[in-house]
PDB file of C-alpha atoms in Angstrom:
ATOM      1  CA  UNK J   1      92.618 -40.876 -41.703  1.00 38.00           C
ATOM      2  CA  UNK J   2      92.467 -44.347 -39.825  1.00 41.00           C
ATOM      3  CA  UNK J   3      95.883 -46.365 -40.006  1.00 39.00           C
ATOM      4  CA  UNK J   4      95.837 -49.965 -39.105  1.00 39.00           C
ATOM      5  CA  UNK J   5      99.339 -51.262 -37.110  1.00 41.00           C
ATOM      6  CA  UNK J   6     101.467 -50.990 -40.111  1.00 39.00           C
ATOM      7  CA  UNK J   7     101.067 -46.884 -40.355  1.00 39.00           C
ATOM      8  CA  UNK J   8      99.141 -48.145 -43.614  1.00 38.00           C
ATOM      9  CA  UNK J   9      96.223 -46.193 -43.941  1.00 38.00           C
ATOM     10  CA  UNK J  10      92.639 -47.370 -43.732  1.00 36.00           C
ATOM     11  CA  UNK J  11      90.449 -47.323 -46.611  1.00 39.00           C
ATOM     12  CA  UNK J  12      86.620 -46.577 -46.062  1.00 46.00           C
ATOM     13  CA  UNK J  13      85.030 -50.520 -46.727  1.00 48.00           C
ATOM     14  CA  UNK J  14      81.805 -51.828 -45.449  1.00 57.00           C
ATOM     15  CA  UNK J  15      83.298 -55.821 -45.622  1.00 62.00           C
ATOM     16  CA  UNK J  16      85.306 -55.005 -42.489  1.00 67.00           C
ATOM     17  CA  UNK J  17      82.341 -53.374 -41.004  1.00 81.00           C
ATOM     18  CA  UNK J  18      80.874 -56.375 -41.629  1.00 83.00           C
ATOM     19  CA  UNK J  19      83.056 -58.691 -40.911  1.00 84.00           C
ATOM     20  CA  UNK J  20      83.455 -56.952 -37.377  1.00 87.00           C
ATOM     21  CA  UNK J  21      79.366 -57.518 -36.873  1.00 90.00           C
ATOM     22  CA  UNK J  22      79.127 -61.494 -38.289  1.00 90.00           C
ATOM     23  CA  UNK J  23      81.854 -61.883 -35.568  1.00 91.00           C
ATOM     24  CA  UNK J  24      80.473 -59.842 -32.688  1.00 94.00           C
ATOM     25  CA  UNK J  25      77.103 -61.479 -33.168  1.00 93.00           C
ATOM     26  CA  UNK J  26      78.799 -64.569 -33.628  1.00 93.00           C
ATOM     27  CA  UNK J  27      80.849 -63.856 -29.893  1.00 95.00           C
ATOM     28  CA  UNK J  28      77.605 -63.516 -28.257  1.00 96.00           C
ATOM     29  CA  UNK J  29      76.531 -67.165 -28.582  1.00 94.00           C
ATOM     30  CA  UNK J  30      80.306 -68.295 -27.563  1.00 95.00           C
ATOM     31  CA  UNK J  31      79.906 -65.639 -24.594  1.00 96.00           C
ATOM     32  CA  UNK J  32      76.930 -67.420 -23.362  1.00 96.00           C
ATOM     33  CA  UNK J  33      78.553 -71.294 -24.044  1.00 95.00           C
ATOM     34  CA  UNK J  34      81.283 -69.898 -21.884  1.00 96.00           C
ATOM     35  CA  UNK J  35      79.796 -68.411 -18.672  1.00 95.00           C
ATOM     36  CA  UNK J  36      76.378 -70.636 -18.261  1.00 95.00           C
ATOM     37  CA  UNK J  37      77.598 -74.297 -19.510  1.00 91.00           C
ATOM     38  CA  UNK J  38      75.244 -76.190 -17.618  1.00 94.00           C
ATOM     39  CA  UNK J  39      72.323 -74.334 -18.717  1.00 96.00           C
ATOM     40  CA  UNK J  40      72.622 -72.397 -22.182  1.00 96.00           C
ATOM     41  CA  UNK J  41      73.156 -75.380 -24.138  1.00 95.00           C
ATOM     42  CA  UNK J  42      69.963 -77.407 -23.561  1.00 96.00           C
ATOM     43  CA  UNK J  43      67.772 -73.877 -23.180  1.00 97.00           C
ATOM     44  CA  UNK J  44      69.509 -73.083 -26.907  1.00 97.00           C
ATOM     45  CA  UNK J  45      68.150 -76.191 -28.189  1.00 96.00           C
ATOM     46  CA  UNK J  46      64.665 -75.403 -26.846  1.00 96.00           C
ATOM     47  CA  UNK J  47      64.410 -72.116 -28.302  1.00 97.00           C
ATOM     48  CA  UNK J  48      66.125 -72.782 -31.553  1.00 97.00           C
ATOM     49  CA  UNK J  49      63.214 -74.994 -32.059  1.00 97.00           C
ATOM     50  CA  UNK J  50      60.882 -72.401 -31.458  1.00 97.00           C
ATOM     51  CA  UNK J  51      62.096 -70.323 -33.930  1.00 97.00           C
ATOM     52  CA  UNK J  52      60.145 -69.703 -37.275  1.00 97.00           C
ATOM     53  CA  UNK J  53      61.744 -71.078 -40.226  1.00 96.00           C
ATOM     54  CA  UNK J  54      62.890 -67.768 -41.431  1.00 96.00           C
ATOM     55  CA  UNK J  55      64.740 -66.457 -38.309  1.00 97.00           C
ATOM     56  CA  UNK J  56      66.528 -70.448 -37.874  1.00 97.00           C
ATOM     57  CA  UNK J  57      67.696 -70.148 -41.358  1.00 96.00           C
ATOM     58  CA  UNK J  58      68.725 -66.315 -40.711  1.00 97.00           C
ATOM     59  CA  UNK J  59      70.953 -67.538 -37.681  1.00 96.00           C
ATOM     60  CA  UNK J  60      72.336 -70.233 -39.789  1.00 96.00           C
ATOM     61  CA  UNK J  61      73.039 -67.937 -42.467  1.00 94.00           C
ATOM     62  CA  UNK J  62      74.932 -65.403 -40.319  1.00 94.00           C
ATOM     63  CA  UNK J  63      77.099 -67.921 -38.629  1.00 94.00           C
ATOM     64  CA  UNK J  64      78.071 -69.878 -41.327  1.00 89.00           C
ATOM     65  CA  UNK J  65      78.689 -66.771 -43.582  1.00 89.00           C
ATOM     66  CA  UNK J  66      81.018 -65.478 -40.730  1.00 89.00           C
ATOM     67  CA  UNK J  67      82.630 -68.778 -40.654  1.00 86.00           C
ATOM     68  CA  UNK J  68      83.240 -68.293 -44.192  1.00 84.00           C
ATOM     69  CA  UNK J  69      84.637 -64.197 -43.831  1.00 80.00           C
ATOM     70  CA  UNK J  70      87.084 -65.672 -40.934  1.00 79.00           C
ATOM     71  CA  UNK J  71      87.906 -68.795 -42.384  1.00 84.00           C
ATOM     72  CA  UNK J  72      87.618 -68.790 -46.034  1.00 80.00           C
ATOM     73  CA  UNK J  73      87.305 -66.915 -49.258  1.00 76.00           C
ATOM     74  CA  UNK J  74      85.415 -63.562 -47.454  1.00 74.00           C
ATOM     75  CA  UNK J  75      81.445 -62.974 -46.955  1.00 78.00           C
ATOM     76  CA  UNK J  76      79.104 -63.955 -49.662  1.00 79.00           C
ATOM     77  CA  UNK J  77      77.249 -60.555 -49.716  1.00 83.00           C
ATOM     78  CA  UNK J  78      77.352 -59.325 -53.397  1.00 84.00           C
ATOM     79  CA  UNK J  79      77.782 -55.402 -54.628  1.00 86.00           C
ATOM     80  CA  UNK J  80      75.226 -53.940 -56.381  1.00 88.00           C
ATOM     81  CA  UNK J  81      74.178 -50.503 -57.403  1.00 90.00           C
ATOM     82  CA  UNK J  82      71.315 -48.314 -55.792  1.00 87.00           C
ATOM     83  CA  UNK J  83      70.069 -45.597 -57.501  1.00 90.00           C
ATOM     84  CA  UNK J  84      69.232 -42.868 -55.029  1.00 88.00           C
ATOM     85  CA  UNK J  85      66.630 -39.749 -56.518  1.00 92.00           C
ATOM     86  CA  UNK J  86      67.260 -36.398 -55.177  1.00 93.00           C
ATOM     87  CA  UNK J  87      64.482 -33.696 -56.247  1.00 94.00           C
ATOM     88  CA  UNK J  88      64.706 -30.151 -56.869  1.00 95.00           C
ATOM     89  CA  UNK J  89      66.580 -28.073 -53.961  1.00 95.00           C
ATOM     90  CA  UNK J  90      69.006 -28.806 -51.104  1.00 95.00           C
ATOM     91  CA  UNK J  91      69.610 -32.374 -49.853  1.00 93.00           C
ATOM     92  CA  UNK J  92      72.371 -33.332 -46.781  1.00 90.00           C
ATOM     93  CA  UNK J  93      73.770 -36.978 -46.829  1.00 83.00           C
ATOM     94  CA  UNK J  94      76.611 -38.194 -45.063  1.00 81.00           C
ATOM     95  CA  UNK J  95      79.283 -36.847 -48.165  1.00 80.00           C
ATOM     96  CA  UNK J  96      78.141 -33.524 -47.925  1.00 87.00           C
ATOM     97  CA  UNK J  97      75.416 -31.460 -49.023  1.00 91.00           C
ATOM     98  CA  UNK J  98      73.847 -31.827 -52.900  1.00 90.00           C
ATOM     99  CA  UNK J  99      72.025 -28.952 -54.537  1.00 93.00           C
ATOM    100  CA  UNK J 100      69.680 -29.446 -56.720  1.00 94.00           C
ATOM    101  CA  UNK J 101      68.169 -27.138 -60.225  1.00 92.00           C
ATOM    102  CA  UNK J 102      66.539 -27.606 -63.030  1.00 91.00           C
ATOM    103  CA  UNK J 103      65.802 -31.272 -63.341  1.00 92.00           C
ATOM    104  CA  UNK J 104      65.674 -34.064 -60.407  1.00 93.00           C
ATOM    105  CA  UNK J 105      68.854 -36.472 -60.728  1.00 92.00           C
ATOM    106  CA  UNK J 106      70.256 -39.659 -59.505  1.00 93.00           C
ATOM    107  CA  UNK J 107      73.364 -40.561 -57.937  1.00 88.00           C
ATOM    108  CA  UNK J 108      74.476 -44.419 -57.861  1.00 88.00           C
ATOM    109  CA  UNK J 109      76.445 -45.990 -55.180  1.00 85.00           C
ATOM    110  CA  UNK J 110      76.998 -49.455 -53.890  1.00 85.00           C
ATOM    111  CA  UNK J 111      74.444 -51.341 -52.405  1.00 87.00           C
ATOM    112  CA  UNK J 112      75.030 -54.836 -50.352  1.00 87.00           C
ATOM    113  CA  UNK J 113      72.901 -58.001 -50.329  1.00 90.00           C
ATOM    114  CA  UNK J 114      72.946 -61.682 -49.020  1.00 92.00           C
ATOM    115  CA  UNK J 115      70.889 -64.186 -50.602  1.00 92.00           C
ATOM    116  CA  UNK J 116      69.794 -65.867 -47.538  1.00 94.00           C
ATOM    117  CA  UNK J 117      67.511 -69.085 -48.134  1.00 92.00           C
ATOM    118  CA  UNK J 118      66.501 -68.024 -51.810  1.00 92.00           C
ATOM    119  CA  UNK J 119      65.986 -64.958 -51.301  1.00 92.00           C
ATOM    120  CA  UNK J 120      67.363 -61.438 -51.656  1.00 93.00           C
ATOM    121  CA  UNK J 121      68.005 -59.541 -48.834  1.00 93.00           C
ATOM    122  CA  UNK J 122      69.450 -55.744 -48.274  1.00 91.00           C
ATOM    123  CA  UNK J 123      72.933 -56.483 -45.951  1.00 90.00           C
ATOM    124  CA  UNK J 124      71.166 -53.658 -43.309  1.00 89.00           C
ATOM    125  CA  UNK J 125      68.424 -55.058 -43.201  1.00 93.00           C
ATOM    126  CA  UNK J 126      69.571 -58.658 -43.308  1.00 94.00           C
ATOM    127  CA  UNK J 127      72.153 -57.805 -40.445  1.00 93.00           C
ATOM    128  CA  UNK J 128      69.206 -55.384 -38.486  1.00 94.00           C
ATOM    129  CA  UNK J 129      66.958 -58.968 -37.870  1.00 96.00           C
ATOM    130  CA  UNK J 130      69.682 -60.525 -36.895  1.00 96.00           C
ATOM    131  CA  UNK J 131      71.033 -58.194 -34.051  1.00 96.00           C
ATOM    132  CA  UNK J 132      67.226 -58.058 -33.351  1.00 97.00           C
ATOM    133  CA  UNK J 133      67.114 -61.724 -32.588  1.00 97.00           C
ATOM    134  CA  UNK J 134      70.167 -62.162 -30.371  1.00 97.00           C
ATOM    135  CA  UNK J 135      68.944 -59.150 -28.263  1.00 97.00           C
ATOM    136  CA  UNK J 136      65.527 -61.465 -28.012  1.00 98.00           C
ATOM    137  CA  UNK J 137      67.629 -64.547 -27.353  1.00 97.00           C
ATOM    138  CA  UNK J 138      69.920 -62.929 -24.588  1.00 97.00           C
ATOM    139  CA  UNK J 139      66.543 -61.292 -22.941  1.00 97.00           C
ATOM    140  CA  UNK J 140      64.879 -64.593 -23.331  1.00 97.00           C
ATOM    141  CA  UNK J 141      67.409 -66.716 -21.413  1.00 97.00           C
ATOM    142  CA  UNK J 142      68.006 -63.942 -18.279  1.00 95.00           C
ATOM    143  CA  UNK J 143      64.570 -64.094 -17.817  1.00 96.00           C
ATOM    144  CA  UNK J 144      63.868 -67.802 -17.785  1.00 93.00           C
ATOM    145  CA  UNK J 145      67.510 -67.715 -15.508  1.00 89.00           C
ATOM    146  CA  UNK J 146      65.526 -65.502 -13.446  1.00 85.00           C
TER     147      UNK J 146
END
């Protein structure tokens, strides 16, 4: 088992997974701010405002809701439930391996959203666009460097 620096172990939760991604995502912005001054600022402002309303208001989203798991009171994704169906016969997941007879069943675990501009989003998902969009941005600005 992980142990953090106090020998105290490390318990399996996806908020500091999380929290480790709003802030690496966030790092990659401050990265760029850093080692291009004269240039990333004013070609940020250009292609922020090419952005689609949905991917602006993701970014926004993700750095304020970092700000807020660094900062403040912790992430504002919410726990849910997900029921998961498993059919007749022999399934693998990550636990272990589930068999199956007789009837199909469903195991419930935890499921993680945002609600990011009105709207509910799956954490993965939410947090898939978003890596998706700062690999565009950082290809986007070495090429126009180029």
């Amino acid at each position: 088992m992980a142990r953090d620096r106090r020998n105290t172990p490390v318990q399996k939760f996806p908020g500091i997974r999380i929290s480790a991604f709003l802030s690496a995502g966030r790092s990659v912005d401050y990265r760029l701010r850093r080692e291009h001054k004269a240039t990333y600022e004013p070609w940020r402002k250009t292609w922020d405002a090419r952005l689609t309303p949905a991917e602006d208001g993701l970014i926004k989203f993700m750095i304020d809701d970092r700000n807020e798991e660094v900062h403040d009171s912790g992430s504002s994704r919410r726990v849910g439930q997900e029921g998961i169906e498993f059919g007749i016969g022999t399934h693998h997941t990550t636990d272990g391996t589930i068999i199956v007879g007789g009837h199909p069943i469903t195991a419930y675990g935890p499921s993680y959203s945002f609600t990011i501009d009105g709207a509910d989003r799956k954490v993965t998902e939410a947090c898939g666009a978003y890596l998706a969009l700062l690999q565009r941005m950082v290809a986007e600005f070495q090429a126009d460097l180029s």
